[in-house]
mmCIF file of C-alpha atoms and ligand atoms in Angstrom:
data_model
loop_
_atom_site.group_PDB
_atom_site.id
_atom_site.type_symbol
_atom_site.label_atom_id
_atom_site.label_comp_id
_atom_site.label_asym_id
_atom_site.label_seq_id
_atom_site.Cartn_x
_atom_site.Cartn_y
_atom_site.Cartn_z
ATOM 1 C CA UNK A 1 -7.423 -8.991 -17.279
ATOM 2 C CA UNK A 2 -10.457 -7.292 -16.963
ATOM 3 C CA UNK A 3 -9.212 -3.882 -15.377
ATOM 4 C CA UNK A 4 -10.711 -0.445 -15.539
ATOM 5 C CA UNK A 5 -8.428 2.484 -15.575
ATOM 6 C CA UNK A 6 -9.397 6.070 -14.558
ATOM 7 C CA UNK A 7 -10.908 8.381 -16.631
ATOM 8 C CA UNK A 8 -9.037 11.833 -15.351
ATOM 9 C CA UNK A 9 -10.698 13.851 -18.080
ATOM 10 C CA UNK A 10 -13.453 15.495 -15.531
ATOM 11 C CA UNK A 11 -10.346 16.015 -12.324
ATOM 12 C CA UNK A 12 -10.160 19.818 -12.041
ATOM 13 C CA UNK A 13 -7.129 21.840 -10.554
ATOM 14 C CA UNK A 14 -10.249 23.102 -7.425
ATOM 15 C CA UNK A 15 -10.537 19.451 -6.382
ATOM 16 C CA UNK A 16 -7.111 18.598 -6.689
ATOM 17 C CA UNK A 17 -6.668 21.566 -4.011
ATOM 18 C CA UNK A 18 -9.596 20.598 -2.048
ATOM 19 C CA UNK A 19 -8.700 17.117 -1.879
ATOM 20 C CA UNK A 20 -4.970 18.318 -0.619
ATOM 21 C CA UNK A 21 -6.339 20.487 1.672
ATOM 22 C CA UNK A 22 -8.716 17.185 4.006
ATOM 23 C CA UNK A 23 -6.081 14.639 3.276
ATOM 24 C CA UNK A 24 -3.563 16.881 5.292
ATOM 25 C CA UNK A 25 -6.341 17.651 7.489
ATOM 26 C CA UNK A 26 -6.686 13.767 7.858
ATOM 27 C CA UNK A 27 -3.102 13.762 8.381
ATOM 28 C CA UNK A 28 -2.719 15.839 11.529
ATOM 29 C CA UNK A 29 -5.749 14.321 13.282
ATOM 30 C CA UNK A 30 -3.682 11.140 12.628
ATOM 31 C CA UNK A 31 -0.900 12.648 13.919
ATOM 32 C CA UNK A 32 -2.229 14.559 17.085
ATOM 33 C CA UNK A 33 -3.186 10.557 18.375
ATOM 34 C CA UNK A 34 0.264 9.645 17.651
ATOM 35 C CA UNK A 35 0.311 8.239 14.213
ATOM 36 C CA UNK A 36 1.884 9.850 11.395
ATOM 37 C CA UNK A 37 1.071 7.908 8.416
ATOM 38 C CA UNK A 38 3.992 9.540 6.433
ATOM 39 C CA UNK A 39 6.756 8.379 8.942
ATOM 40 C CA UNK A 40 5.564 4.957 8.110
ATOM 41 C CA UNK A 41 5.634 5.480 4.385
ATOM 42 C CA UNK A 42 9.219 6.412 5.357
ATOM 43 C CA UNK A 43 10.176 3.098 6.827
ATOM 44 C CA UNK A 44 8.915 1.483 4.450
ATOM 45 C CA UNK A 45 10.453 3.297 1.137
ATOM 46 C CA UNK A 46 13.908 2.973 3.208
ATOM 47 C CA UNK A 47 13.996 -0.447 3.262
ATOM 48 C CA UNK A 48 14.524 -0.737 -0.540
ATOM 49 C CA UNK A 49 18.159 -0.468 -1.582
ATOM 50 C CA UNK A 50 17.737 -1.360 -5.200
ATOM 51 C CA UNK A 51 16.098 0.941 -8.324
ATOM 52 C CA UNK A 52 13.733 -0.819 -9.150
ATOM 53 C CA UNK A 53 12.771 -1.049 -12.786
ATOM 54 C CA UNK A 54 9.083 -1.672 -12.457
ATOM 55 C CA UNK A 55 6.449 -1.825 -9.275
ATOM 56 C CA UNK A 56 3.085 -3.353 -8.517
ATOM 57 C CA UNK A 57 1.872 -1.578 -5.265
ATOM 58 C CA UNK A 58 -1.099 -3.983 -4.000
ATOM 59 C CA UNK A 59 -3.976 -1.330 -1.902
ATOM 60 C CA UNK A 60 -3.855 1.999 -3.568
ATOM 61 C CA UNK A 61 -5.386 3.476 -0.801
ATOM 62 C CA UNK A 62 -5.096 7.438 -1.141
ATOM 63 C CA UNK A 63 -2.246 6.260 -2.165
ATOM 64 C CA UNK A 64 0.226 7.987 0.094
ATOM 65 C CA UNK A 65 3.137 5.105 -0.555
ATOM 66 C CA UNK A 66 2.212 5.774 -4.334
ATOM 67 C CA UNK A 67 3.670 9.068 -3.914
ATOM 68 C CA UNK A 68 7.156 7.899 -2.332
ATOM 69 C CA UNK A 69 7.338 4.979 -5.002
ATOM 70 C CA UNK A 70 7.667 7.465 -7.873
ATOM 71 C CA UNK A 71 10.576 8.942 -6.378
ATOM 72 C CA UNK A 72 12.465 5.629 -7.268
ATOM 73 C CA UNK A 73 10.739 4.583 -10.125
ATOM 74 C CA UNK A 74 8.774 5.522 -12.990
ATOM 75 C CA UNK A 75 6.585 3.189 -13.962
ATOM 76 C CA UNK A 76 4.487 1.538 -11.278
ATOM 77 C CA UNK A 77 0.894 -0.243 -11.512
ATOM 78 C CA UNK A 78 -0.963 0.256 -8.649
ATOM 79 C CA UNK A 79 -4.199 -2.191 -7.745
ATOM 80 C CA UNK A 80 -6.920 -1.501 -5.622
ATOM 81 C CA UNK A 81 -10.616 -2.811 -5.534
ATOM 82 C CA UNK A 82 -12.004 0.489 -4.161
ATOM 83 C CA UNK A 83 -12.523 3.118 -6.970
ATOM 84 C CA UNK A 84 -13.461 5.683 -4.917
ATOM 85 C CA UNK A 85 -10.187 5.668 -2.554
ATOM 86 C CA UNK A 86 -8.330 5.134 -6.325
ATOM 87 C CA UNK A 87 -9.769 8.421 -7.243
ATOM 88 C CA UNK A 88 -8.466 10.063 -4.256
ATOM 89 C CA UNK A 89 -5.035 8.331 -4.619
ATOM 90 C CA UNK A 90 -5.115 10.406 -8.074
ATOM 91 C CA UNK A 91 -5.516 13.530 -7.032
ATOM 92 C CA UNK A 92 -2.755 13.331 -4.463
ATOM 93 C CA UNK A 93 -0.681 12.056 -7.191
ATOM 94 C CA UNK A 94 -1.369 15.351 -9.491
ATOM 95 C CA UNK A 95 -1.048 17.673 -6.458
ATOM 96 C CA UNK A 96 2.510 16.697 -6.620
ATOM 97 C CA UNK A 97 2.392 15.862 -10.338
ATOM 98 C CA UNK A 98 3.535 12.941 -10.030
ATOM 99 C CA UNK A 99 0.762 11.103 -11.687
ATOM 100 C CA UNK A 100 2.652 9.921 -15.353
ATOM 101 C CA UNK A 101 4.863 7.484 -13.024
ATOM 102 C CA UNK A 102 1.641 5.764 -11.943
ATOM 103 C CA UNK A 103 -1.514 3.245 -13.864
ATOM 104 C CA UNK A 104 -3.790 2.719 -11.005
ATOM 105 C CA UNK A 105 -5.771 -0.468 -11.919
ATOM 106 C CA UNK A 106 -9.267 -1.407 -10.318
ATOM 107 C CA UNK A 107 -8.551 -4.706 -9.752
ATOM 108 C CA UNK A 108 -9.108 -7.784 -7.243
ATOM 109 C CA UNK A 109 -5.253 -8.484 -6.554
ATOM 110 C CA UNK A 110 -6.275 -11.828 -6.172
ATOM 111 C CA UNK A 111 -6.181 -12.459 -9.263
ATOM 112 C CA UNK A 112 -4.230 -10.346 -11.345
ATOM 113 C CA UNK A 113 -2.700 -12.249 -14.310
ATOM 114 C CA UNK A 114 0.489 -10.533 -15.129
ATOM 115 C CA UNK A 115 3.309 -12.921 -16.222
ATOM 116 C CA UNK A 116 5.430 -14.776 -13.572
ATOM 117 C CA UNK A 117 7.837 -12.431 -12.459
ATOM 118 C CA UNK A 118 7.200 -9.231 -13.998
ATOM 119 C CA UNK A 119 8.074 -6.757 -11.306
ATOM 120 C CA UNK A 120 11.265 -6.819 -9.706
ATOM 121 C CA UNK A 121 9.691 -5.059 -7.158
ATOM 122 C CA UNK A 122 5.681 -5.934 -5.396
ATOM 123 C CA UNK A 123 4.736 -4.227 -2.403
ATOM 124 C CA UNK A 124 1.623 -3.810 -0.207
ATOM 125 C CA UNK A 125 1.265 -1.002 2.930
ATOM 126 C CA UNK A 126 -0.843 -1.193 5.812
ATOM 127 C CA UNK A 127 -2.970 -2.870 3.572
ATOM 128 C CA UNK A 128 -3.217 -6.536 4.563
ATOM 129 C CA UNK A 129 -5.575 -6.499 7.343
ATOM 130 C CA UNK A 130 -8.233 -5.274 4.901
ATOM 131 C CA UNK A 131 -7.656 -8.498 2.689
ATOM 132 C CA UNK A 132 -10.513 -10.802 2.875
ATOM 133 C CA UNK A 133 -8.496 -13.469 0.990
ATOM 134 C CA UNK A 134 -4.698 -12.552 2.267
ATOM 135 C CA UNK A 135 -2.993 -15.616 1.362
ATOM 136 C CA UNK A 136 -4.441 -15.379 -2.269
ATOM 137 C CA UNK A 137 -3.339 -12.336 -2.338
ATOM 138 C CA UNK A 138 0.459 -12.836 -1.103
ATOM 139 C CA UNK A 139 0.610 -16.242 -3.586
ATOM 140 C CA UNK A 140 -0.199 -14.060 -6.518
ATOM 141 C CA UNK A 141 2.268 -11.237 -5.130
ATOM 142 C CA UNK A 142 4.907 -13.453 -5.110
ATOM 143 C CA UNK A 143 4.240 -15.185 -8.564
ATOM 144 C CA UNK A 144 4.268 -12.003 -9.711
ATOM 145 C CA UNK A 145 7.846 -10.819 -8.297
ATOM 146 C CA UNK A 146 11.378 -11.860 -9.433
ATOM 147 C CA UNK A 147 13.585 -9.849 -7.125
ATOM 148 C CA UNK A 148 11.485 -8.884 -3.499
ATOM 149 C CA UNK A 149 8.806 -7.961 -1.760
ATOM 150 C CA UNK A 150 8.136 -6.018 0.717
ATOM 151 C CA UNK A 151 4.676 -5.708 2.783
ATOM 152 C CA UNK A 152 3.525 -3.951 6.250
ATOM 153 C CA UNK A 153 0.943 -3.909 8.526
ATOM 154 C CA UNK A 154 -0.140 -2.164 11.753
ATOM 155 C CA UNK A 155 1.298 -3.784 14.851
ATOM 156 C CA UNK A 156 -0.908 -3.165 18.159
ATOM 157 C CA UNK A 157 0.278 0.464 18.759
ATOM 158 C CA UNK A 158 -1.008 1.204 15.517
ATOM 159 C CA UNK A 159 -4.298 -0.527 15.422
ATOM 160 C CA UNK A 160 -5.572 1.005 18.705
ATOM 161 C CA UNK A 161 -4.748 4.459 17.721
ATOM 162 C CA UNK A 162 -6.484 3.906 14.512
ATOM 163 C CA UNK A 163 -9.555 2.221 16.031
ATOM 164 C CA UNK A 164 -9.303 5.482 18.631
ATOM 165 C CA UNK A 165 -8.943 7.803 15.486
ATOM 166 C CA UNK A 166 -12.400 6.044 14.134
ATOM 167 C CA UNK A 167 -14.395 5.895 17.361
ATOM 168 C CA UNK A 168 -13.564 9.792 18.243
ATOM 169 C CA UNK A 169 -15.686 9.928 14.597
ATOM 170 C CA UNK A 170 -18.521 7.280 15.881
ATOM 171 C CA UNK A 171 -17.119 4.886 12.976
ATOM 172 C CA UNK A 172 -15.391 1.511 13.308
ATOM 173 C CA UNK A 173 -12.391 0.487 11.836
ATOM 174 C CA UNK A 174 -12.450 -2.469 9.525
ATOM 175 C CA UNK A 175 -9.989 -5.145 9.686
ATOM 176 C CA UNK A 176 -10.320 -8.885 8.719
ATOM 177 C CA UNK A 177 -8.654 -10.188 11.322
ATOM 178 C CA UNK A 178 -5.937 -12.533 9.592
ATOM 179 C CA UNK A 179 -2.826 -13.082 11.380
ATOM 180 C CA UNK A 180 0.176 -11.016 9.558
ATOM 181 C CA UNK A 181 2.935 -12.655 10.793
ATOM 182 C CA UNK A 182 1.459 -15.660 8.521
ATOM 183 C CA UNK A 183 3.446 -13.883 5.901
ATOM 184 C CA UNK A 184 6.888 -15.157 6.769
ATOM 185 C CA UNK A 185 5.965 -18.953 6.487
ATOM 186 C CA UNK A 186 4.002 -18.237 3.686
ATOM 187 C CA UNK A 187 6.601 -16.747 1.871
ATOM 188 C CA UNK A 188 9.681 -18.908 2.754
ATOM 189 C CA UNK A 189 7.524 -21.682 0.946
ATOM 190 C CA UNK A 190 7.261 -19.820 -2.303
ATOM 191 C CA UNK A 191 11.040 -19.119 -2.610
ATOM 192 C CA UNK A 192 11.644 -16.100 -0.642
ATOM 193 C CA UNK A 193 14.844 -15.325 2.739
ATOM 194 C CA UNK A 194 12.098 -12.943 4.941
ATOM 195 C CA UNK A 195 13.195 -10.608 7.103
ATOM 196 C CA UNK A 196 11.068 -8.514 9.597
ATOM 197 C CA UNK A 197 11.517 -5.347 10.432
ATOM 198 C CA UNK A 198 10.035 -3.729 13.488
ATOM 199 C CA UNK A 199 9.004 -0.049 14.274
ATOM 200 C CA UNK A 200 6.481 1.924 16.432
ATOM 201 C CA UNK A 201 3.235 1.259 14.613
ATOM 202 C CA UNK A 202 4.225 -1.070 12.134
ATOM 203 C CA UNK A 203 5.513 -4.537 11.169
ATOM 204 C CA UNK A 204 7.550 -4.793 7.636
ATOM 205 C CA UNK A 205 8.040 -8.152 5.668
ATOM 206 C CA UNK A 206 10.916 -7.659 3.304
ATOM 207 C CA UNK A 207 11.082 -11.078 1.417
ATOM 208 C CA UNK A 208 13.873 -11.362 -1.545
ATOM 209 C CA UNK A 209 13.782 -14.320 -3.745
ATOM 210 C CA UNK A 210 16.557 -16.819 -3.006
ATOM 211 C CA UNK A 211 18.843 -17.497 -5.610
ATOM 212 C CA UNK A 212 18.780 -13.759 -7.064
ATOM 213 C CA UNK A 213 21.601 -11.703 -6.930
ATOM 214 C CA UNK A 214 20.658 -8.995 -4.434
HETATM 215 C C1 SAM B 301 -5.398 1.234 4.075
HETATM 216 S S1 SAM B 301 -5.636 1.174 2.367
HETATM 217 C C2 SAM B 301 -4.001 1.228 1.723
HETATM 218 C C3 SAM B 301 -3.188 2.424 2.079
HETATM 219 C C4 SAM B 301 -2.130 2.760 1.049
HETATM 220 N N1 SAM B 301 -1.239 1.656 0.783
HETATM 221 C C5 SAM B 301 -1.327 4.007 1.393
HETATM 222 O O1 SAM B 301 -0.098 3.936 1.588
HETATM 223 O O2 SAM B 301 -1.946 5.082 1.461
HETATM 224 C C6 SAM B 301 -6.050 -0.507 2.012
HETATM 225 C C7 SAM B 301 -6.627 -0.698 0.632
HETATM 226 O O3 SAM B 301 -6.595 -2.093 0.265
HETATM 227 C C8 SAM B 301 -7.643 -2.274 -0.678
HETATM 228 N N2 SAM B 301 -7.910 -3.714 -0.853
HETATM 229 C C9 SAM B 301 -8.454 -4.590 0.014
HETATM 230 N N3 SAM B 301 -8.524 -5.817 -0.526
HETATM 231 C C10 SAM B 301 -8.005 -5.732 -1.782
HETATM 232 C C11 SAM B 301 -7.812 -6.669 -2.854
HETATM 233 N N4 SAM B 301 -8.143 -7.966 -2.733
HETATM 234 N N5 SAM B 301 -7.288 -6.223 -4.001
HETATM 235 C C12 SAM B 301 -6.934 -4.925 -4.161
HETATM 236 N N6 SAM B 301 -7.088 -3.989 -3.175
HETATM 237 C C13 SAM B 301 -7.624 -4.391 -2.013
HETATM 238 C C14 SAM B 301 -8.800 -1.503 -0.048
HETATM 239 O O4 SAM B 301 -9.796 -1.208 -1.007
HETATM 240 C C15 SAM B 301 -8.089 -0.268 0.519
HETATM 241 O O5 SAM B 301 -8.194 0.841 -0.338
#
């Protein structure tokens, strides 16, 4: 399939604290504008009501939803394009050693190949708006899932305190500018009863496959 895995041979126990030590930092400056990233990883991981037996998490990211998926699971592949913010997700996974749960894939998730229905579980957070291809994505998500998916985005709220968060660092925040609630239609075609759920800064798809015992 033409992934790389990480090579976490050179990761020291100094950058693993280092690493902690900005990504909380990152964490309250989030928080002081009125976003806490972890309350949405919350929402999120309570939606679920099933153990599932194996996860693909679509947008590593630094991986902060990685961390509350290995609380209900232990074997989770997790696909992002960007090694760099891979790397990162992997060092917040060992500061709370709770890497072994996770193979973080460099991968296009596009096109990932894995047989028709292989995880009973696919999910994607706050990732969607940096897809450049979204509905490729979602088509393959949903090949890819027997049981449900779930997948969030920022709603308004959460976009302009992000974009605030970026401009207060003379940076702009990408985004592709897709329409998210796409998802729903896009979904019900392939199979799926979608339900959305809506919070603060945030908009959840949770779609489960019709037909499957839930
Ligand atoms: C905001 S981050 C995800 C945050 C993460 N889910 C978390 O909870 O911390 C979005 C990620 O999506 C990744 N991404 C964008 N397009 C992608 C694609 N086609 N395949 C895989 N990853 C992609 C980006 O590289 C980026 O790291």
């Amino acid at each position: 399939m033409g992934f790389n895995t990480m090579n976490l041979n050179d990761i020291t126990s100094d950058q693993i604290i280092r690493n902690h030590t900005e990504f909380e930092r990152r964490l309250a400056y989030y928080k002081d504008l009125g976003l806490d990233q972890i309350a949405l990883r919350k929402e999120f991981i309570d939606l679920i009501h099933f153990k599932p037996a194996r996860i693909l998490e679509v947008g590593t990211g630094k991986g902060i939803l990685t961390i509350f998926l290995t609380k209900i699971c232990d074997s989770i592949i997790s696909v992002d394009m960007d090694t760099q913010e891979q790397r990162i997700a992997m060092l917040n996974l060992m500061y709370h050693q709770c890497e072994q749960a996770v193979t973080l894939l460099c991968a296009d998730a596009g096109q990932l190949g894995f047989a028709d229905k292989y995880f009973d579980l696919t999910v994607s957070a706050i990732s969607f708006h940096h897809f450049e291809e979204p509905k490729k994505v979602i088509d393959e998500m949903a090949r890819m899932t027997a049981r449900q998916l779930i997948i969030s985005d920022f709603n308004e709220t959460g976009f302009e305190i992000i974009e605030k968060a970026h401009r207060q660092e003379n940076r702009q925040h990408f985004k592709t500018g897709h329409r998210f609630s796409q998802i729903s239609q896009w979904l019900e075609q392939k199979g799926f009863s979608v339900t959305a759920s809506f919070y603060e800064c945030q908009t959840v798809y949770c779609a489960k496959r019709n037909g499957i015992e839930q």
